[in-house]
PDB file of N, CA and C in Angstrom:
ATOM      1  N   UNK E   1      88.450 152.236  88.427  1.00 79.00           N
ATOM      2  CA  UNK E   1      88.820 151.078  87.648  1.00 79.00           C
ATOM      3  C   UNK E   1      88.237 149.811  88.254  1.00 79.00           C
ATOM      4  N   UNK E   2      88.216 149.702  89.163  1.00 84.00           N
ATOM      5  CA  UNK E   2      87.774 148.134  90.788  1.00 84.00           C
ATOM      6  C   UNK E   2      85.972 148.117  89.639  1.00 84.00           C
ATOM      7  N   UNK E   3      85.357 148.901  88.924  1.00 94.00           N
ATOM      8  CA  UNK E   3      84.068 148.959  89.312  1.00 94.00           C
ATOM      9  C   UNK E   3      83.561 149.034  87.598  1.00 94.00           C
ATOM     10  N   UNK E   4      84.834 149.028  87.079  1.00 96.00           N
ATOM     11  CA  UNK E   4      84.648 148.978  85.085  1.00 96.00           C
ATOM     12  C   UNK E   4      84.237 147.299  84.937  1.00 96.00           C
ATOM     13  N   UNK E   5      83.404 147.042  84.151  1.00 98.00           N
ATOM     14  CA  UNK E   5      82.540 146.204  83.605  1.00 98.00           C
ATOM     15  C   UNK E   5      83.415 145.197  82.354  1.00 98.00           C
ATOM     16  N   UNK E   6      83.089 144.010  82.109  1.00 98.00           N
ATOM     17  CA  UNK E   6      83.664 143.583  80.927  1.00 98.00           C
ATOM     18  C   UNK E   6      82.837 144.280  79.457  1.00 98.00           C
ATOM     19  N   UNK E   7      81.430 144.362  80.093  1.00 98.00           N
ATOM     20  CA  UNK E   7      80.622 144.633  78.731  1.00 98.00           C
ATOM     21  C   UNK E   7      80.914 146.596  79.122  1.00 98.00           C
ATOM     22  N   UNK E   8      81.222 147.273  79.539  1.00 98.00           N
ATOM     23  CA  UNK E   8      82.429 148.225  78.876  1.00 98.00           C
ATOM     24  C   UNK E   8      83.105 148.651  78.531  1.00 98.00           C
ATOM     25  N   UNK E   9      84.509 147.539  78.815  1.00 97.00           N
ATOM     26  CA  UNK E   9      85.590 147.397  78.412  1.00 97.00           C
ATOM     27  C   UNK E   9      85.381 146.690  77.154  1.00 97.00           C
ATOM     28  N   UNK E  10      84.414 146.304  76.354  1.00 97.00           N
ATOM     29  CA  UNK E  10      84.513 145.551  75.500  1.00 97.00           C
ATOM     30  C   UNK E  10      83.178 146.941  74.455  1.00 97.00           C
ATOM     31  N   UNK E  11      82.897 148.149  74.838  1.00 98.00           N
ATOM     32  CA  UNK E  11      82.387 148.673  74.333  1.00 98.00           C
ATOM     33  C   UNK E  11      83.327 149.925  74.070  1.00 98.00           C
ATOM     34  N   UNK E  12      84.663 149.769  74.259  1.00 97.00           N
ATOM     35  CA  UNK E  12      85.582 150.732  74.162  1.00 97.00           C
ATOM     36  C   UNK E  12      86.070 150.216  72.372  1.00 97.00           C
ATOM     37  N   UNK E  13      86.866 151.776  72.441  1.00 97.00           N
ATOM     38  CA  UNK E  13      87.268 151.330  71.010  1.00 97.00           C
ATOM     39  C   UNK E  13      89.087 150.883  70.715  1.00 97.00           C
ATOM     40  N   UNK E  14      89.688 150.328  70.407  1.00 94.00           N
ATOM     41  CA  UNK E  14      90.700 149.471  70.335  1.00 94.00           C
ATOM     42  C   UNK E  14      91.842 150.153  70.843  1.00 94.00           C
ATOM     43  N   UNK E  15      91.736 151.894  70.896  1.00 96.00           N
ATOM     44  CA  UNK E  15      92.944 152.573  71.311  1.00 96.00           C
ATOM     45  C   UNK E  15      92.648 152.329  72.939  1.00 96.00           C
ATOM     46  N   UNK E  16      91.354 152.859  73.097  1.00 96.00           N
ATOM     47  CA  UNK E  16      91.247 152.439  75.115  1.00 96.00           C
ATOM     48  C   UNK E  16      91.867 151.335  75.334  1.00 96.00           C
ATOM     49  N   UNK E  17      90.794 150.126  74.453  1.00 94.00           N
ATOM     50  CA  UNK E  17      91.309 149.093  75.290  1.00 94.00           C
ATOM     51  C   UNK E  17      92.828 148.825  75.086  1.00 94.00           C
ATOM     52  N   UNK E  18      93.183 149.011  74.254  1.00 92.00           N
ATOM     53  CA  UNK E  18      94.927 149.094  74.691  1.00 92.00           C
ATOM     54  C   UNK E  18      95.332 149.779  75.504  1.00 92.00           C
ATOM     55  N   UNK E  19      95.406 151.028  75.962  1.00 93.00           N
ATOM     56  CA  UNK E  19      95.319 151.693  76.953  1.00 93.00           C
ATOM     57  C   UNK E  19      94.931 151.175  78.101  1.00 93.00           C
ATOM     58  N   UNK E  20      93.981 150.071  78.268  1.00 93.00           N
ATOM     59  CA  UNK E  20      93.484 149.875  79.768  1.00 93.00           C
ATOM     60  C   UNK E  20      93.958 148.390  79.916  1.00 93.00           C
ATOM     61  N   UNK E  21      94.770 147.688  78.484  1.00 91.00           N
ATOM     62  CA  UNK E  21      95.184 146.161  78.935  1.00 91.00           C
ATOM     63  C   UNK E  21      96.855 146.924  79.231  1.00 91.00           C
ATOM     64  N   UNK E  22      97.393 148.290  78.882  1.00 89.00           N
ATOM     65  CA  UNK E  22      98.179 148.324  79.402  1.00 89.00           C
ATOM     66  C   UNK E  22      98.468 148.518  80.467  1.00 89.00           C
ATOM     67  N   UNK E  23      97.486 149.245  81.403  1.00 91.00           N
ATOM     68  CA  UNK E  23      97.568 149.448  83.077  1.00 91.00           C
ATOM     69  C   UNK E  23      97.016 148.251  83.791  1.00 91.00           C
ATOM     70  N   UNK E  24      96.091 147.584  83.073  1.00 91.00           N
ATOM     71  CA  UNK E  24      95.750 146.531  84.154  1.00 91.00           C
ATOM     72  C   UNK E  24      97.389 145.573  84.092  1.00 91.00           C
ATOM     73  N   UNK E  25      98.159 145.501  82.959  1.00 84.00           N
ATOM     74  CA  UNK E  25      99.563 144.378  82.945  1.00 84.00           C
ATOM     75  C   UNK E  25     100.164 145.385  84.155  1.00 84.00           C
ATOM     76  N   UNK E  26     100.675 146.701  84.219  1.00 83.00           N
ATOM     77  CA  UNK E  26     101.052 147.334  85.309  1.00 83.00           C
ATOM     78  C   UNK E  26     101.082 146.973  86.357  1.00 83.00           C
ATOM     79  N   UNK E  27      99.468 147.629  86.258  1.00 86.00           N
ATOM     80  CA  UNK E  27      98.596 147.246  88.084  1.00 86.00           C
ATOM     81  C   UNK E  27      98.874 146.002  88.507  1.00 86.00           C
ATOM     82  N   UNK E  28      98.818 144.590  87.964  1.00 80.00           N
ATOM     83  CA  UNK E  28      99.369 143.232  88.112  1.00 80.00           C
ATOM     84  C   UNK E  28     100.350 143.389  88.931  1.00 80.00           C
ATOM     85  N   UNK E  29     101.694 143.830  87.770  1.00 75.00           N
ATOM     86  CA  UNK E  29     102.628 144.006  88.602  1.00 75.00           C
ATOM     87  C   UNK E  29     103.238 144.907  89.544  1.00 75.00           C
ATOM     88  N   UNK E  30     102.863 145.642  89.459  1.00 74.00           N
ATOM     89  CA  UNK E  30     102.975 146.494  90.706  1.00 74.00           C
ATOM     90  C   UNK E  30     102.344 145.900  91.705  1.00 74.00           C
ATOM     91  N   UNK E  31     100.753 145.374  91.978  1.00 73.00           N
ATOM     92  CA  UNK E  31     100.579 144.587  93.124  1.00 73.00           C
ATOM     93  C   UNK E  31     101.393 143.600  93.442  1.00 73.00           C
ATOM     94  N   UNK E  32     101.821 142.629  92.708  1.00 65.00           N
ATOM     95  CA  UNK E  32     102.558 141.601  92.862  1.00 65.00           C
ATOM     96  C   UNK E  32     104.324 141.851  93.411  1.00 65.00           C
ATOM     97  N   UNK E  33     104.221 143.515  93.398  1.00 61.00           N
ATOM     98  CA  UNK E  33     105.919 143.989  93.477  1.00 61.00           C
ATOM     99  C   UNK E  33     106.988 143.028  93.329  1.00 61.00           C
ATOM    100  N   UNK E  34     106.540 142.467  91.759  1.00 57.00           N
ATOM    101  CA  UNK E  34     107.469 142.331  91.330  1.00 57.00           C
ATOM    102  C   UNK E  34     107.968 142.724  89.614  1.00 57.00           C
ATOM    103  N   UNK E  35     109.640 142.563  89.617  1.00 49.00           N
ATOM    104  CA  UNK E  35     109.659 143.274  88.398  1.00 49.00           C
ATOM    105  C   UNK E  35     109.229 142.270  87.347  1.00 49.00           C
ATOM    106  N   UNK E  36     109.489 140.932  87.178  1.00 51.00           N
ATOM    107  CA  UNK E  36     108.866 140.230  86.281  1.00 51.00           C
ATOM    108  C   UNK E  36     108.119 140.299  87.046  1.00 51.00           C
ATOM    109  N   UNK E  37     106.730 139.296  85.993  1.00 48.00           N
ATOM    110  CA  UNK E  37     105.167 138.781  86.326  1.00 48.00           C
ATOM    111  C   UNK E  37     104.340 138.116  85.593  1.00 48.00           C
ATOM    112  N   UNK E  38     103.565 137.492  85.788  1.00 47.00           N
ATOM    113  CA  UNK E  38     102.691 136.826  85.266  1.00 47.00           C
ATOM    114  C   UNK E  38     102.408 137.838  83.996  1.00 47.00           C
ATOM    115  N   UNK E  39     102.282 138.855  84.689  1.00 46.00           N
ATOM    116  CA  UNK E  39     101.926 140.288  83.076  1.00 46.00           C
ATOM    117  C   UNK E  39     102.714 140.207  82.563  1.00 46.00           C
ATOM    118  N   UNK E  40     104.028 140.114  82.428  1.00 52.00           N
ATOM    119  CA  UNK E  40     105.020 140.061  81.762  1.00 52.00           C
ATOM    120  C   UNK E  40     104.968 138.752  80.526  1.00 52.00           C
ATOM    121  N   UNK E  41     104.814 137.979  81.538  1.00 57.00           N
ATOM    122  CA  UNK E  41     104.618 136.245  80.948  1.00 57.00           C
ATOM    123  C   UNK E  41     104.227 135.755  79.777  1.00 57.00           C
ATOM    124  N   UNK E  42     102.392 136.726  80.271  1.00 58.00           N
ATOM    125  CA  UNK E  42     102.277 136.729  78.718  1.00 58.00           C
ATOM    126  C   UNK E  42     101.838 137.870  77.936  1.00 58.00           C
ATOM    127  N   UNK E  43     101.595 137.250  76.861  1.00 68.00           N
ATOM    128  CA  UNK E  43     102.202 138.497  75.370  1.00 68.00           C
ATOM    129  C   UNK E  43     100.775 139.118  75.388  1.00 68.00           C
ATOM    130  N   UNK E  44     100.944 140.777  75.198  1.00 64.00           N
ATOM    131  CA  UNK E  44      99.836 141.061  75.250  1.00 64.00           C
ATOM    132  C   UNK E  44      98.899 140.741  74.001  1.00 64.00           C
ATOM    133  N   UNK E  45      98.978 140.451  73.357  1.00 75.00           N
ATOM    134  CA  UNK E  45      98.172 139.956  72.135  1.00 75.00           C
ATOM    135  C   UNK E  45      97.418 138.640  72.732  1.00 75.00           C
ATOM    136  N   UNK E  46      98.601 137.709  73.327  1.00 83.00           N
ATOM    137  CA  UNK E  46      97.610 136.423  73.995  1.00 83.00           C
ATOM    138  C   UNK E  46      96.531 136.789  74.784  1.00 83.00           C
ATOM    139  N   UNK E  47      97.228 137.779  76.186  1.00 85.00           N
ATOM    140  CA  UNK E  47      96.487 138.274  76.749  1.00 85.00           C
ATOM    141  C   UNK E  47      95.047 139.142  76.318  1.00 85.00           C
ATOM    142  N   UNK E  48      95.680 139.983  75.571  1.00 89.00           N
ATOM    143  CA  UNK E  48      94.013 141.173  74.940  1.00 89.00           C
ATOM    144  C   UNK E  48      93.015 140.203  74.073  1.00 89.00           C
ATOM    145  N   UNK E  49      94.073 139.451  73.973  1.00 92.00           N
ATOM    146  CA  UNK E  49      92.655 138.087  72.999  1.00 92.00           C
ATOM    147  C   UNK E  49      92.003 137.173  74.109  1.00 92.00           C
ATOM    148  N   UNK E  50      92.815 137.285  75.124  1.00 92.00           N
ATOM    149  CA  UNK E  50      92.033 136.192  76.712  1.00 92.00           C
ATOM    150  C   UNK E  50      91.269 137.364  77.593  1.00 92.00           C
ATOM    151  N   UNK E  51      91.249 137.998  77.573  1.00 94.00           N
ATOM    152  CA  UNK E  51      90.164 139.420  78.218  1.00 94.00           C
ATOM    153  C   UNK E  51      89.288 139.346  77.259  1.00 94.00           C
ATOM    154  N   UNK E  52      89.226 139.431  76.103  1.00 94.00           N
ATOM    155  CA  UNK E  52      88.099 139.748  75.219  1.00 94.00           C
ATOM    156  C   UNK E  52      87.324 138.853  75.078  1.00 94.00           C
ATOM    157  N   UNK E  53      88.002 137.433  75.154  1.00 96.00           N
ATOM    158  CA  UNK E  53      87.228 136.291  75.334  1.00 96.00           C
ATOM    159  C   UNK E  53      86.547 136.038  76.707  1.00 96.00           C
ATOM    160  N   UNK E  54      86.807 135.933  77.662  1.00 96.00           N
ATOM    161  CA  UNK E  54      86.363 135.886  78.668  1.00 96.00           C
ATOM    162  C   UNK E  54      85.433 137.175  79.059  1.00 96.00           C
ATOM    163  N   UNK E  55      85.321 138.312  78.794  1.00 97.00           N
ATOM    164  CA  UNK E  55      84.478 139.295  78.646  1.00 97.00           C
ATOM    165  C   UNK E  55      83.189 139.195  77.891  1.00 97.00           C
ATOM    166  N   UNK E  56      83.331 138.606  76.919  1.00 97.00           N
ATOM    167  CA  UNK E  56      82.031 138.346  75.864  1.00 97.00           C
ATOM    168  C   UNK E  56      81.649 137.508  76.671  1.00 97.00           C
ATOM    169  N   UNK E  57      82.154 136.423  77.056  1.00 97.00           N
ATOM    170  CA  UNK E  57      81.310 135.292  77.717  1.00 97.00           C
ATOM    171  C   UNK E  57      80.604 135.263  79.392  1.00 97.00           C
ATOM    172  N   UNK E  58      81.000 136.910  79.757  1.00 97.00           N
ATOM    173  CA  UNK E  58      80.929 137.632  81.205  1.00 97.00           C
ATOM    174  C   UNK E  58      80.730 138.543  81.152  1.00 97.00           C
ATOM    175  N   UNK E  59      79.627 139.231  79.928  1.00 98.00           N
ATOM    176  CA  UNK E  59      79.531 141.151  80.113  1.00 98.00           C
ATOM    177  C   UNK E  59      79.362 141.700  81.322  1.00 98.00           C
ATOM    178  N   UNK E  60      78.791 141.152  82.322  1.00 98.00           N
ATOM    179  CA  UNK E  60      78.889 141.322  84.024  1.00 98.00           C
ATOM    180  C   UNK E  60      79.748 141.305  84.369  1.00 98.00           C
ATOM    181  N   UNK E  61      80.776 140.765  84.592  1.00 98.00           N
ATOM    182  CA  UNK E  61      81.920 140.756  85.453  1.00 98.00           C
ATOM    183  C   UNK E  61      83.070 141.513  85.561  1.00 98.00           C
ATOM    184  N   UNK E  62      83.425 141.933  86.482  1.00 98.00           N
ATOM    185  CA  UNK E  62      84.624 143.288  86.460  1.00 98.00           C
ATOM    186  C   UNK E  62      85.519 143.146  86.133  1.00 98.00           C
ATOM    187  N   UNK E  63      86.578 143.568  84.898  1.00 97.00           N
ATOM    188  CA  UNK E  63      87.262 143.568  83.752  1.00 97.00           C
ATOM    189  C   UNK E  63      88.773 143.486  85.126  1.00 97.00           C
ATOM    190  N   UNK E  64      89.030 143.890  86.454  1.00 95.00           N
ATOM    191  CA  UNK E  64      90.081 143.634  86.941  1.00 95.00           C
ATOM    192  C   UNK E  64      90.069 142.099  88.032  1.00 95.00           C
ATOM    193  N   UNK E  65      88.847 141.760  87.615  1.00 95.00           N
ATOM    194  CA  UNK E  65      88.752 140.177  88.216  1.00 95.00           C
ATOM    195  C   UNK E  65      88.808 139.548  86.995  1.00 95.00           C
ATOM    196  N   UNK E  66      88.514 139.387  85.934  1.00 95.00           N
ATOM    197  CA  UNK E  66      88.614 138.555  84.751  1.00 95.00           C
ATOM    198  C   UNK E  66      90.396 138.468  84.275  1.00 95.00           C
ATOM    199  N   UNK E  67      90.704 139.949  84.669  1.00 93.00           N
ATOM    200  CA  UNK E  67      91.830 139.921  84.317  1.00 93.00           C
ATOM    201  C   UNK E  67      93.128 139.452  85.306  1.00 93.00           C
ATOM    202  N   UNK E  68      92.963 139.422  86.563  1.00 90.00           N
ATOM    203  CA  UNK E  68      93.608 138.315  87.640  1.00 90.00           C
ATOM    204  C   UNK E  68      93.053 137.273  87.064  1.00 90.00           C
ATOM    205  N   UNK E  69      92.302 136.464  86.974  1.00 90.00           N
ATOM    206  CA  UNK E  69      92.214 135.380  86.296  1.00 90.00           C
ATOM    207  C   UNK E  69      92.876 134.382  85.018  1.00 90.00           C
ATOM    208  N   UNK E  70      93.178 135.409  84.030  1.00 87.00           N
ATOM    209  CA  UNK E  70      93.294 135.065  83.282  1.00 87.00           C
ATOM    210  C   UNK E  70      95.436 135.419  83.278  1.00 87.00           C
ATOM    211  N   UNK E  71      95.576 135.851  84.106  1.00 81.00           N
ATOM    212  CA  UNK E  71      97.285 136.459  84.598  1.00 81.00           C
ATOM    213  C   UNK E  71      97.370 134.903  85.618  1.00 81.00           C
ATOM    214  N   UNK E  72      96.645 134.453  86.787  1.00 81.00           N
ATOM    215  CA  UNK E  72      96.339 133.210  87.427  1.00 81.00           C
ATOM    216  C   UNK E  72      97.003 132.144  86.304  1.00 81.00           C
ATOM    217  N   UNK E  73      96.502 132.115  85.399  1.00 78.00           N
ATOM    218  CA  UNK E  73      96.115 130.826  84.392  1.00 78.00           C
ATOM    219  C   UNK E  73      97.436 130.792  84.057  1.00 78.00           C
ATOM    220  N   UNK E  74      98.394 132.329  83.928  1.00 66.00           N
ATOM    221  CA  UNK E  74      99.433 132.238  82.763  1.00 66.00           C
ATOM    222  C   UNK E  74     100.487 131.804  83.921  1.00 66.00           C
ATOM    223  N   UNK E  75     100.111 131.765  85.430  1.00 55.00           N
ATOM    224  CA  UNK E  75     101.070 131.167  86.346  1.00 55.00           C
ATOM    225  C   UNK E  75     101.491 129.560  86.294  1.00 55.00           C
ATOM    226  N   UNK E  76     100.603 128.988  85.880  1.00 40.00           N
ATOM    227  CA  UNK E  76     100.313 127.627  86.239  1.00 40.00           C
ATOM    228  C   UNK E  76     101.223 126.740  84.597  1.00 40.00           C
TER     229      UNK E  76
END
């Protein structure tokens, strides 16, 4: 997962990527050990629409750094 791509995650088809915005909200929190979280925070619809955006505009960049990023943002 450390090494999945935005421009693959964005070449998946809508059941994956639900599937993989649901473990990365997980993985969040489970790193963060806590039971709320920033994943929690926000809605995955906000969220799967802020990965997808930031992915198109980053087909390079690794879909679990875009996605701390964009969990970052929903702290503030």
């Amino acid at each position: 997962m450390s090494k999945v791509t935005c421009g693959a995650f964005l070449k998946l088809d809508s059941q994956a990527k639900a599937v993989l915005i649901a473990w990365l909200r997980g993985y969040h929190s489970g790193k963060r050990h806590e039971i709320e979280s920033a994943a929690e925070e926000v809605s995955p619809y906000a969220y799967g629409g802020k990965l997808a955006r930031h992915c198109a505009e980053n087909p390079a960049a690794l879909l679990i750094a875009v996605s701390e990023e964009i969990l970052a943002e929903g702290e503030q």
